[in-house]
Short mmCIF file of C-alpha atoms and ligand atoms in Angstrom, two decimals:
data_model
loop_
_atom_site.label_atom_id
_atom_site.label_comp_id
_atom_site.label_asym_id
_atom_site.label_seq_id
_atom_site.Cartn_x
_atom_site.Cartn_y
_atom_site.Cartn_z
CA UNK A 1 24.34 18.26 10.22
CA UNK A 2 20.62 18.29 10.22
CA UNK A 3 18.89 19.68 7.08
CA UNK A 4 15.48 21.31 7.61
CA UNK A 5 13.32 23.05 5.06
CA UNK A 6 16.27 23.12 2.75
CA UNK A 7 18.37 24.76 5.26
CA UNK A 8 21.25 23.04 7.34
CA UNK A 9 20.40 23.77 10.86
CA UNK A 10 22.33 26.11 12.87
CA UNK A 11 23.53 22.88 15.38
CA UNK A 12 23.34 19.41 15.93
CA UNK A 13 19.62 19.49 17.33
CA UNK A 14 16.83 19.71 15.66
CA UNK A 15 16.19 23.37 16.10
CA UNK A 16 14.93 24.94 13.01
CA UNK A 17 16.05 28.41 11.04
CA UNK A 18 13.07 29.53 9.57
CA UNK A 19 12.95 32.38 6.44
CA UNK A 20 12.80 32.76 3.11
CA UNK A 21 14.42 30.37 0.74
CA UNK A 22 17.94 29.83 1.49
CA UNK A 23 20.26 31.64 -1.46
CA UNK A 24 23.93 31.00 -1.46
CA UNK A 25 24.19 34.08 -3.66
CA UNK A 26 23.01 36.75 -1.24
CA UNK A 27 24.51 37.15 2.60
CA UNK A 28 22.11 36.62 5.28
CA UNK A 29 21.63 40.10 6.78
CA UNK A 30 19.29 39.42 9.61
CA UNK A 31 19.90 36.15 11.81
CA UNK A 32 18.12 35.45 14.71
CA UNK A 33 19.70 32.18 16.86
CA UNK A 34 17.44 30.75 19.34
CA UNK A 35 16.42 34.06 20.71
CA UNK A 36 14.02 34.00 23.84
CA UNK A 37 12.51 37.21 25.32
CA UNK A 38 10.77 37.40 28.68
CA UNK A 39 9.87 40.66 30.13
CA UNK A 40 10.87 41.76 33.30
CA UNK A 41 7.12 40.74 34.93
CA UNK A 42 7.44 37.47 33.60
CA UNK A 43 5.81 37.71 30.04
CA UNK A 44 6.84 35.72 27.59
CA UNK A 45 7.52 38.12 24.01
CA UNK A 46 9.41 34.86 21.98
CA UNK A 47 10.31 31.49 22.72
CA UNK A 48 13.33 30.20 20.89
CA UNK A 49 12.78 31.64 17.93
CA UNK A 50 15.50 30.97 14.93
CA UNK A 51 15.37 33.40 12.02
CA UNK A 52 17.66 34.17 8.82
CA UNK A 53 16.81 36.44 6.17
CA UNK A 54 19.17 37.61 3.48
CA UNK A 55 20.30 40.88 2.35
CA UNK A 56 17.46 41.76 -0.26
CA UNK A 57 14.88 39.77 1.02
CA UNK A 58 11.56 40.57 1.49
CA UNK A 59 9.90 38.71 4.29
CA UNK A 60 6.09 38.89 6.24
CA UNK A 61 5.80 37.78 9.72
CA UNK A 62 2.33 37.23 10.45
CA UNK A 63 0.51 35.98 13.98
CA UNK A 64 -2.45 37.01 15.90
CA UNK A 65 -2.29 40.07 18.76
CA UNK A 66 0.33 38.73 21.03
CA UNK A 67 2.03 36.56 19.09
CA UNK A 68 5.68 38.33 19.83
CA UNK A 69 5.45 40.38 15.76
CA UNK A 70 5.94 43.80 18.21
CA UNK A 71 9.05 41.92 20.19
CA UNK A 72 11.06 40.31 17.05
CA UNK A 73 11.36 43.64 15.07
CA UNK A 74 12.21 45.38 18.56
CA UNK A 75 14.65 43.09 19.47
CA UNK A 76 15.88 43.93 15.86
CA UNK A 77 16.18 47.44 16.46
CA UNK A 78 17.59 47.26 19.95
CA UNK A 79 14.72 48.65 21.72
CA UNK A 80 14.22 45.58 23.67
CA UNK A 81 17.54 43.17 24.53
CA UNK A 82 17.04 39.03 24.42
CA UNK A 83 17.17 37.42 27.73
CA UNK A 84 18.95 34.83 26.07
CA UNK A 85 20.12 34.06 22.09
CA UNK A 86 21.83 36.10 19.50
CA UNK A 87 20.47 39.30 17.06
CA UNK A 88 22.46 40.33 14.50
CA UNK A 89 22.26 42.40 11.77
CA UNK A 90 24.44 42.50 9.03
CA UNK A 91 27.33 40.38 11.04
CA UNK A 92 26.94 42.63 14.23
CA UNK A 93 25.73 41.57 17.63
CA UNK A 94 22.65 44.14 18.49
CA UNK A 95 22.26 42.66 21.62
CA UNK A 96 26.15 43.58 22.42
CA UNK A 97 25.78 47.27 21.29
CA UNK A 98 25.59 50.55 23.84
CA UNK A 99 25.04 54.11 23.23
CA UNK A 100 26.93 54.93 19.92
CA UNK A 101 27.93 51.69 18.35
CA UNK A 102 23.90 50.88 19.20
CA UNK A 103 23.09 54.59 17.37
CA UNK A 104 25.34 53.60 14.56
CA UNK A 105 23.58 50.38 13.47
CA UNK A 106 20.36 52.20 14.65
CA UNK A 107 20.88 54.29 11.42
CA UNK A 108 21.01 51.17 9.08
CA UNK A 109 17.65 50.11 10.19
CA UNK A 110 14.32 52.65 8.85
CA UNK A 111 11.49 51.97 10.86
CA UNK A 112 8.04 52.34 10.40
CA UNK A 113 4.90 52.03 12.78
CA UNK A 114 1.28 51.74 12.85
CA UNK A 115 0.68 54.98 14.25
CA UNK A 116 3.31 56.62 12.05
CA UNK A 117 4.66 58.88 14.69
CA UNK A 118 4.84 62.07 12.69
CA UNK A 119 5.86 65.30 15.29
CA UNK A 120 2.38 67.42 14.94
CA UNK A 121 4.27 70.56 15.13
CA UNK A 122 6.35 69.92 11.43
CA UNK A 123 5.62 70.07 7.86
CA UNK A 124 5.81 66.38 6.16
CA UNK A 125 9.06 67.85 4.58
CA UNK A 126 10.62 68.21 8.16
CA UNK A 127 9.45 65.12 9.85
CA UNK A 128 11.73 63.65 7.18
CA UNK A 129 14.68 65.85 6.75
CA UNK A 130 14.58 65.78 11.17
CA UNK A 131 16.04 61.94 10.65
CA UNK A 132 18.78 63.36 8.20
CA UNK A 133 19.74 66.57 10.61
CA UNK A 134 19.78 64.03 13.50
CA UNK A 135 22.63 62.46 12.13
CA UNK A 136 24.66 65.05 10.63
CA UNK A 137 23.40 65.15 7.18
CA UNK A 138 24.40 68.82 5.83
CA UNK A 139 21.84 71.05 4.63
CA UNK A 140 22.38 70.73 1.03
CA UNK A 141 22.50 67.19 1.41
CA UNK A 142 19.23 67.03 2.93
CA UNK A 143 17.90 68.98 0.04
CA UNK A 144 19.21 66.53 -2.29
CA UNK A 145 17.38 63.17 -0.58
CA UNK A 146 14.40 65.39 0.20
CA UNK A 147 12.57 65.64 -3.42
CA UNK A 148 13.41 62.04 -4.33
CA UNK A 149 11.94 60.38 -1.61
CA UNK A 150 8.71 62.23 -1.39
CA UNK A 151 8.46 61.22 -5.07
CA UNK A 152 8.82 57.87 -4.06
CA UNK A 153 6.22 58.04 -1.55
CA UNK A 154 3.67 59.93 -4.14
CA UNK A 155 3.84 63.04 -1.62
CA UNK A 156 5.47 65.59 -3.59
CA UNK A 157 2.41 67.76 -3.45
CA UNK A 158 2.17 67.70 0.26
CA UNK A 159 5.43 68.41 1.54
CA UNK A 160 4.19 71.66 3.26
CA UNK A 161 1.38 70.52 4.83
CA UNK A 162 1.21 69.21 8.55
CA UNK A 163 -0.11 65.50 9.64
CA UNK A 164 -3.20 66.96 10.50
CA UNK A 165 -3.67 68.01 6.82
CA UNK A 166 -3.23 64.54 5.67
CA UNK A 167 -5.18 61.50 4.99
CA UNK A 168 -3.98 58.06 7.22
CA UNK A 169 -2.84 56.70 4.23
CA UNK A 170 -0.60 59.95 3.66
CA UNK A 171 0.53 60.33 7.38
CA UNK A 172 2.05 56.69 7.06
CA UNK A 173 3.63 57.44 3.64
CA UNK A 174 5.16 60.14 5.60
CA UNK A 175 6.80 57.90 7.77
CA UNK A 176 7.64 55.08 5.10
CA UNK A 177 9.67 58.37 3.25
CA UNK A 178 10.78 59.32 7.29
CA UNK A 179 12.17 55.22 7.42
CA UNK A 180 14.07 55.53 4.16
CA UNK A 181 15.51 58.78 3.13
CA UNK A 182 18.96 57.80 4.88
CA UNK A 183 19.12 54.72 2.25
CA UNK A 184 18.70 52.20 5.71
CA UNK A 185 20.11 48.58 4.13
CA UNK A 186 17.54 47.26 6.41
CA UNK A 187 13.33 48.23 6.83
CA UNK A 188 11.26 47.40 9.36
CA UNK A 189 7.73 48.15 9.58
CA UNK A 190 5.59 47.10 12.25
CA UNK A 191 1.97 46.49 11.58
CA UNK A 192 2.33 49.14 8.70
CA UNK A 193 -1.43 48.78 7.25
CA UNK A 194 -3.10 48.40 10.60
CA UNK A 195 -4.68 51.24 10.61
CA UNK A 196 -5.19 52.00 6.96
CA UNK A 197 -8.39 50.74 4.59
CA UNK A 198 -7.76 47.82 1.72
CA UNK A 199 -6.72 51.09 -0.51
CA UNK A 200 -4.45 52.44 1.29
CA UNK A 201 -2.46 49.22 2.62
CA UNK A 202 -2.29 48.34 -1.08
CA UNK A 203 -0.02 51.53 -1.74
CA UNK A 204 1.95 51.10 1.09
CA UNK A 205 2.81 47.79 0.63
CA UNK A 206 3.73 48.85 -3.01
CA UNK A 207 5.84 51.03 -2.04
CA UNK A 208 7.48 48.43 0.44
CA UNK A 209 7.89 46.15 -2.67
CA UNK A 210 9.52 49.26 -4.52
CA UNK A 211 12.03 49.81 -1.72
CA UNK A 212 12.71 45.99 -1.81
CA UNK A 213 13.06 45.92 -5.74
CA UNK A 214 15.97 48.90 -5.34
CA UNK A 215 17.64 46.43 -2.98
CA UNK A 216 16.35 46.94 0.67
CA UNK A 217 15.93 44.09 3.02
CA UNK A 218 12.19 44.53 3.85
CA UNK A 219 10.38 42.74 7.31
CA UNK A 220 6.99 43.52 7.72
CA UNK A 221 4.83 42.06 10.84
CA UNK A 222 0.97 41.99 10.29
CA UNK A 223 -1.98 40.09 11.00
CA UNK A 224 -3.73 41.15 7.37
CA UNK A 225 -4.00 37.97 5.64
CA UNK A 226 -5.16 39.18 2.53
CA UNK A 227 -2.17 41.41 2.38
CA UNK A 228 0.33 39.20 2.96
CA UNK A 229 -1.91 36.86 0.04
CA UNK A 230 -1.61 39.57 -2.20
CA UNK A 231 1.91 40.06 -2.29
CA UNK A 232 3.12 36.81 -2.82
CA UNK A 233 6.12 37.03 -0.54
CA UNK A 234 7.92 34.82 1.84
CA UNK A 235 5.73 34.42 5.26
CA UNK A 236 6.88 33.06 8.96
CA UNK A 237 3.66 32.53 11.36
CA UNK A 238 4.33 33.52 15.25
CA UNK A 239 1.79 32.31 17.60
CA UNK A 240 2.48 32.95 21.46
CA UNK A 241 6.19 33.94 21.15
CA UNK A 242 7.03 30.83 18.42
CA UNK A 243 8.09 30.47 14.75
CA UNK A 244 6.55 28.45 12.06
CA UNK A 245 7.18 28.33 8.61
CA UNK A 246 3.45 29.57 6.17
CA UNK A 247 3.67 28.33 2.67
P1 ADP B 1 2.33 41.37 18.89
O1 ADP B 1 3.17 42.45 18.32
O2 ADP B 1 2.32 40.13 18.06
O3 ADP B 1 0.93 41.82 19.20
P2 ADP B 1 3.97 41.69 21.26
O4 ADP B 1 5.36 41.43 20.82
O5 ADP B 1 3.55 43.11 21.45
O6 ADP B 1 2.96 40.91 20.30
O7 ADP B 1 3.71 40.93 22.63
C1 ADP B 1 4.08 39.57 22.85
C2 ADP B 1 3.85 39.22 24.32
O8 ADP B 1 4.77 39.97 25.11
C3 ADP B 1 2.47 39.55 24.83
O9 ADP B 1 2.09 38.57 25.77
C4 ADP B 1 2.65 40.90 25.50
O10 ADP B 1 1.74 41.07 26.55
C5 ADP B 1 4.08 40.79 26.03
N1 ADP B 1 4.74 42.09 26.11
C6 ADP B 1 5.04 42.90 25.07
N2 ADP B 1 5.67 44.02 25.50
C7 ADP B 1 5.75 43.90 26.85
C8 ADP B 1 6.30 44.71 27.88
N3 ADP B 1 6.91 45.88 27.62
N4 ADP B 1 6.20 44.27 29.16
C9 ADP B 1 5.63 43.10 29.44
N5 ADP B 1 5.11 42.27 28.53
C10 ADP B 1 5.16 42.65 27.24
#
Protein backbone atom coordinates (compact mmCIF):
# COMPACT_ATOMS: atom_id res chain seq x y z
CA UNK A 1 0.00 0.00 0.00
CA UNK A 2 1.24 3.34 -1.06
CA UNK A 3 1.35 6.09 1.61
CA UNK A 4 0.90 9.67 0.37
CA UNK A 5 0.69 12.83 2.43
CA UNK A 6 0.21 10.70 5.47
CA UNK A 7 -2.63 8.94 3.96
CA UNK A 8 -2.56 5.25 2.56
CA UNK A 9 -3.81 5.56 -0.90
CA UNK A 10 -7.09 4.32 -1.88
CA UNK A 11 -5.20 1.45 -4.40
CA UNK A 12 -2.12 0.14 -5.51
CA UNK A 13 -1.28 3.21 -7.89
CA UNK A 14 -0.12 6.14 -7.09
CA UNK A 15 -3.32 8.06 -7.13
CA UNK A 16 -3.55 10.45 -4.34
CA UNK A 17 -6.59 11.24 -1.62
CA UNK A 18 -6.23 14.65 -0.93
CA UNK A 19 -7.99 16.54 2.43
CA UNK A 20 -7.45 17.53 5.60
CA UNK A 21 -5.24 15.63 7.94
CA UNK A 22 -6.14 12.11 8.16
CA UNK A 23 -7.83 11.37 11.90
CA UNK A 24 -8.50 7.83 12.86
CA UNK A 25 -10.83 9.27 15.48
CA UNK A 26 -13.45 10.86 13.26
CA UNK A 27 -15.28 8.87 10.13
CA UNK A 28 -14.65 10.25 6.81
CA UNK A 29 -18.02 11.73 5.79
CA UNK A 30 -17.31 12.96 2.34
CA UNK A 31 -15.11 10.67 -0.06
CA UNK A 32 -14.59 11.37 -3.43
CA UNK A 33 -12.70 8.23 -5.50
CA UNK A 34 -11.26 9.16 -8.71
CA UNK A 35 -14.25 11.09 -9.80
CA UNK A 36 -14.16 12.56 -13.46
CA UNK A 37 -16.93 14.86 -14.81
CA UNK A 38 -17.35 15.79 -18.46
CA UNK A 39 -20.36 17.56 -19.60
CA UNK A 40 -22.49 16.44 -22.14
CA UNK A 41 -20.70 19.05 -24.91
CA UNK A 42 -17.51 17.75 -24.06
CA UNK A 43 -16.29 20.06 -21.13
CA UNK A 44 -14.22 18.87 -18.81
CA UNK A 45 -15.73 19.96 -14.88
CA UNK A 46 -12.91 17.41 -12.91
CA UNK A 47 -10.35 15.12 -13.86
CA UNK A 48 -9.75 12.30 -11.45
CA UNK A 49 -10.13 13.98 -8.59
CA UNK A 50 -9.70 11.92 -5.07
CA UNK A 51 -11.14 13.60 -1.99
CA UNK A 52 -11.81 12.53 1.81
CA UNK A 53 -12.91 14.73 4.41
CA UNK A 54 -14.11 13.65 7.82
CA UNK A 55 -17.17 14.16 9.71
CA UNK A 56 -16.36 17.59 11.50
CA UNK A 57 -14.00 18.86 9.24
CA UNK A 58 -13.71 22.04 7.95
CA UNK A 59 -12.16 22.21 4.54
CA UNK A 60 -11.52 25.28 1.62
CA UNK A 61 -11.28 24.37 -1.91
CA UNK A 62 -9.78 27.11 -3.69
CA UNK A 63 -8.91 27.50 -7.74
CA UNK A 64 -9.32 30.15 -10.26
CA UNK A 65 -12.86 30.61 -12.45
CA UNK A 66 -13.10 27.26 -14.04
CA UNK A 67 -11.23 25.29 -12.04
CA UNK A 68 -14.25 22.57 -11.42
CA UNK A 69 -15.02 24.43 -7.33
CA UNK A 70 -18.91 24.83 -8.98
CA UNK A 71 -18.75 20.88 -10.25
CA UNK A 72 -17.19 19.11 -6.94
CA UNK A 73 -19.82 20.57 -4.48
CA UNK A 74 -22.55 19.76 -7.26
CA UNK A 75 -21.53 16.49 -7.77
CA UNK A 76 -21.81 16.48 -3.88
CA UNK A 77 -25.24 17.46 -3.82
CA UNK A 78 -26.43 15.39 -6.74
CA UNK A 79 -27.16 18.14 -9.03
CA UNK A 80 -24.69 16.96 -11.48
CA UNK A 81 -23.85 12.86 -11.71
CA UNK A 82 -19.89 11.70 -12.37
CA UNK A 83 -19.31 10.26 -15.71
CA UNK A 84 -17.15 7.99 -14.02
CA UNK A 85 -15.86 7.49 -10.03
CA UNK A 86 -17.64 7.31 -6.78
CA UNK A 87 -19.47 10.30 -4.38
CA UNK A 88 -20.44 9.46 -1.23
CA UNK A 89 -21.57 11.02 1.61
CA UNK A 90 -21.72 9.69 4.83
CA UNK A 91 -21.28 5.85 3.45
CA UNK A 92 -23.98 6.40 0.67
CA UNK A 93 -23.46 6.35 -3.05
CA UNK A 94 -24.95 9.94 -4.37
CA UNK A 95 -24.26 9.06 -7.67
CA UNK A 96 -26.62 5.77 -7.17
CA UNK A 97 -29.55 7.78 -5.64
CA UNK A 98 -33.10 8.71 -7.61
CA UNK A 99 -35.99 10.72 -6.65
CA UNK A 100 -36.55 10.05 -2.84
CA UNK A 101 -33.56 8.22 -1.57
CA UNK A 102 -31.67 11.32 -3.66
CA UNK A 103 -34.30 13.90 -1.60
CA UNK A 104 -33.46 12.08 1.55
CA UNK A 105 -29.68 12.62 1.59
CA UNK A 106 -30.53 15.97 -0.18
CA UNK A 107 -31.80 17.01 3.35
CA UNK A 108 -28.43 16.15 5.11
CA UNK A 109 -26.60 18.51 2.94
CA UNK A 110 -27.44 22.77 3.62
CA UNK A 111 -26.37 24.62 0.81
CA UNK A 112 -25.41 27.95 0.30
CA UNK A 113 -24.66 30.13 -2.90
CA UNK A 114 -23.18 33.25 -4.06
CA UNK A 115 -26.27 34.76 -5.07
CA UNK A 116 -28.10 33.51 -1.97
CA UNK A 117 -31.26 32.64 -3.74
CA UNK A 118 -33.72 34.16 -1.31
CA UNK A 119 -37.64 33.96 -2.99
CA UNK A 120 -38.30 37.98 -3.34
CA UNK A 121 -41.83 37.49 -2.49
CA UNK A 122 -41.04 36.16 1.51
CA UNK A 123 -40.04 37.61 4.70
CA UNK A 124 -36.33 36.35 5.79
CA UNK A 125 -38.37 34.35 8.45
CA UNK A 126 -40.12 32.34 5.58
CA UNK A 127 -37.34 31.83 3.16
CA UNK A 128 -36.12 29.77 6.13
CA UNK A 129 -39.01 28.09 7.72
CA UNK A 130 -40.01 27.22 3.50
CA UNK A 131 -36.90 24.51 3.83
CA UNK A 132 -38.51 23.13 7.16
CA UNK A 133 -42.34 23.02 5.64
CA UNK A 134 -40.78 21.38 2.54
CA UNK A 135 -39.97 18.50 4.42
CA UNK A 136 -42.64 18.01 6.82
CA UNK A 137 -41.44 19.91 9.73
CA UNK A 138 -44.77 20.74 11.85
CA UNK A 139 -45.62 24.16 12.58
CA UNK A 140 -44.63 24.31 16.09
CA UNK A 141 -41.54 22.73 15.23
CA UNK A 142 -40.67 25.27 12.83
CA UNK A 143 -41.26 27.84 15.46
CA UNK A 144 -38.91 26.19 17.67
CA UNK A 145 -35.67 26.15 15.02
CA UNK A 146 -36.86 29.53 13.76
CA UNK A 147 -35.57 32.03 16.69
CA UNK A 148 -32.36 30.05 17.25
CA UNK A 149 -31.03 30.15 14.00
CA UNK A 150 -31.67 33.72 13.14
CA UNK A 151 -29.74 34.32 16.39
CA UNK A 152 -27.09 32.46 15.04
CA UNK A 153 -26.98 34.33 11.93
CA UNK A 154 -27.19 37.90 13.94
CA UNK A 155 -30.69 38.44 12.08
CA UNK A 156 -33.06 38.39 14.79
CA UNK A 157 -34.03 41.97 14.11
CA UNK A 158 -34.82 41.37 10.52
CA UNK A 159 -36.88 38.47 10.36
CA UNK A 160 -39.85 40.49 8.87
CA UNK A 161 -38.24 42.23 6.40
CA UNK A 162 -37.93 41.08 2.64
CA UNK A 163 -34.39 40.58 0.66
CA UNK A 164 -34.88 43.73 -0.83
CA UNK A 165 -34.75 45.34 2.68
CA UNK A 166 -31.47 43.82 3.37
CA UNK A 167 -27.87 44.51 2.99
CA UNK A 168 -25.72 41.62 0.71
CA UNK A 169 -24.13 40.69 3.65
CA UNK A 170 -27.70 40.09 5.33
CA UNK A 171 -29.35 38.44 2.20
CA UNK A 172 -26.48 35.72 2.39
CA UNK A 173 -26.85 35.32 6.19
CA UNK A 174 -30.31 34.59 5.19
CA UNK A 175 -29.37 31.79 3.27
CA UNK A 176 -26.44 30.50 5.61
CA UNK A 177 -29.65 30.36 8.44
CA UNK A 178 -31.89 28.89 5.09
CA UNK A 179 -28.68 26.01 4.75
CA UNK A 180 -28.80 25.11 8.43
CA UNK A 181 -31.98 25.32 10.31
CA UNK A 182 -32.70 21.48 9.50
CA UNK A 183 -29.30 20.68 11.57
CA UNK A 184 -27.73 19.34 7.79
CA UNK A 185 -24.54 16.99 9.14
CA UNK A 186 -23.04 18.28 6.05
CA UNK A 187 -22.59 22.35 4.58
CA UNK A 188 -21.77 23.34 1.46
CA UNK A 189 -21.30 26.75 0.35
CA UNK A 190 -20.29 27.69 -2.96
CA UNK A 191 -18.34 30.83 -3.46
CA UNK A 192 -20.15 32.16 -0.23
CA UNK A 193 -18.18 35.69 0.00
CA UNK A 194 -18.10 36.32 -3.71
CA UNK A 195 -20.14 38.86 -3.74
CA UNK A 196 -19.75 40.38 -0.32
CA UNK A 197 -16.93 43.24 0.80
CA UNK A 198 -13.78 42.14 3.26
CA UNK A 199 -16.54 42.96 6.16
CA UNK A 200 -18.99 41.08 5.33
CA UNK A 201 -17.08 37.75 4.15
CA UNK A 202 -15.41 38.03 7.56
CA UNK A 203 -18.91 37.40 9.33
CA UNK A 204 -19.89 34.87 7.15
CA UNK A 205 -17.07 32.90 7.34
CA UNK A 206 -17.43 33.25 11.20
CA UNK A 207 -20.37 32.01 11.23
CA UNK A 208 -19.19 29.01 8.96
CA UNK A 209 -16.49 28.40 11.68
CA UNK A 210 -19.40 28.55 14.37
CA UNK A 211 -21.44 25.93 12.52
CA UNK A 212 -18.19 23.84 12.23
CA UNK A 213 -17.27 24.32 16.03
CA UNK A 214 -21.06 22.81 16.95
CA UNK A 215 -19.97 19.85 14.83
CA UNK A 216 -20.91 20.43 11.08
CA UNK A 217 -18.77 19.19 8.30
CA UNK A 218 -18.10 22.54 6.50
CA UNK A 219 -16.73 22.72 2.44
CA UNK A 220 -16.39 25.98 1.19
CA UNK A 221 -15.11 26.69 -2.60
CA UNK A 222 -13.59 30.23 -3.21
CA UNK A 223 -11.05 31.97 -5.02
CA UNK A 224 -10.51 34.72 -1.93
CA UNK A 225 -7.11 34.08 -0.86
CA UNK A 226 -7.04 36.24 1.93
CA UNK A 227 -10.03 34.47 3.27
CA UNK A 228 -9.02 31.25 3.11
CA UNK A 229 -5.41 32.95 4.87
CA UNK A 230 -7.41 34.21 7.48
CA UNK A 231 -9.02 31.27 8.66
CA UNK A 232 -6.35 29.03 9.01
CA UNK A 233 -8.15 25.95 7.76
CA UNK A 234 -7.35 22.97 5.69
CA UNK A 235 -7.10 24.05 1.77
CA UNK A 236 -7.17 21.71 -1.60
CA UNK A 237 -6.19 23.88 -4.88
CA UNK A 238 -8.30 22.85 -8.21
CA UNK A 239 -6.92 24.15 -11.35
CA UNK A 240 -8.70 22.97 -14.70
CA UNK A 241 -10.78 20.11 -13.19
CA UNK A 242 -7.56 18.71 -10.84
CA UNK A 243 -6.68 18.39 -7.11
CA UNK A 244 -3.65 19.54 -5.33
CA UNK A 245 -2.90 19.66 -1.90
CA UNK A 246 -2.15 23.99 -0.49
CA UNK A 247 -0.23 24.04 2.70
P1 LIG B 1 -15.64 26.96 -11.04
O1 LIG B 1 -16.77 26.75 -10.09
O2 LIG B 1 -14.31 26.66 -10.44
O3 LIG B 1 -15.65 28.33 -11.67
P2 LIG B 1 -17.08 25.12 -12.76
O4 LIG B 1 -17.21 23.86 -11.98
O5 LIG B 1 -18.27 26.01 -12.84
O6 LIG B 1 -15.79 25.92 -12.26
O7 LIG B 1 -16.64 24.76 -14.24
C1 LIG B 1 -15.59 23.85 -14.55
C2 LIG B 1 -15.56 23.61 -16.05
O8 LIG B 1 -16.75 22.92 -16.43
C3 LIG B 1 -15.52 24.87 -16.89
O9 LIG B 1 -14.74 24.62 -18.04
C4 LIG B 1 -16.97 25.10 -17.27
O10 LIG B 1 -17.08 25.76 -18.50
C5 LIG B 1 -17.49 23.66 -17.37
N1 LIG B 1 -18.91 23.57 -17.06
C6 LIG B 1 -19.49 23.83 -15.87
N2 LIG B 1 -20.83 23.62 -15.92
C7 LIG B 1 -21.08 23.22 -17.19
C8 LIG B 1 -22.26 22.83 -17.89
N3 LIG B 1 -23.47 22.80 -17.28
N4 LIG B 1 -22.15 22.48 -19.19
C9 LIG B 1 -20.96 22.46 -19.79
N5 LIG B 1 -19.81 22.80 -19.21
C10 LIG B 1 -19.85 23.17 -17.92
Amino acid sequence: MTTVLGRPSASTTQQRVYGPTPDAQKPVMVTLKEVTKTYPNGSRGLYGVSLEVNRGDFLFITGPSGAGKSTLLKLLYGAERASSGEVIIDRVNVGELRGDRLSLIRRRIGIVFQDYKLIPSRTVSENIAFVLWAQGFTRKEIQRRLPPTLKLVGLQHKADCFPDELSGGEQQRVSLARAIVGTPPVILADEPTGNLDPDNSLQVLKILKKLNAIGATVIVTTHDEQLVQMSNQPVVQLREGRLSQSF
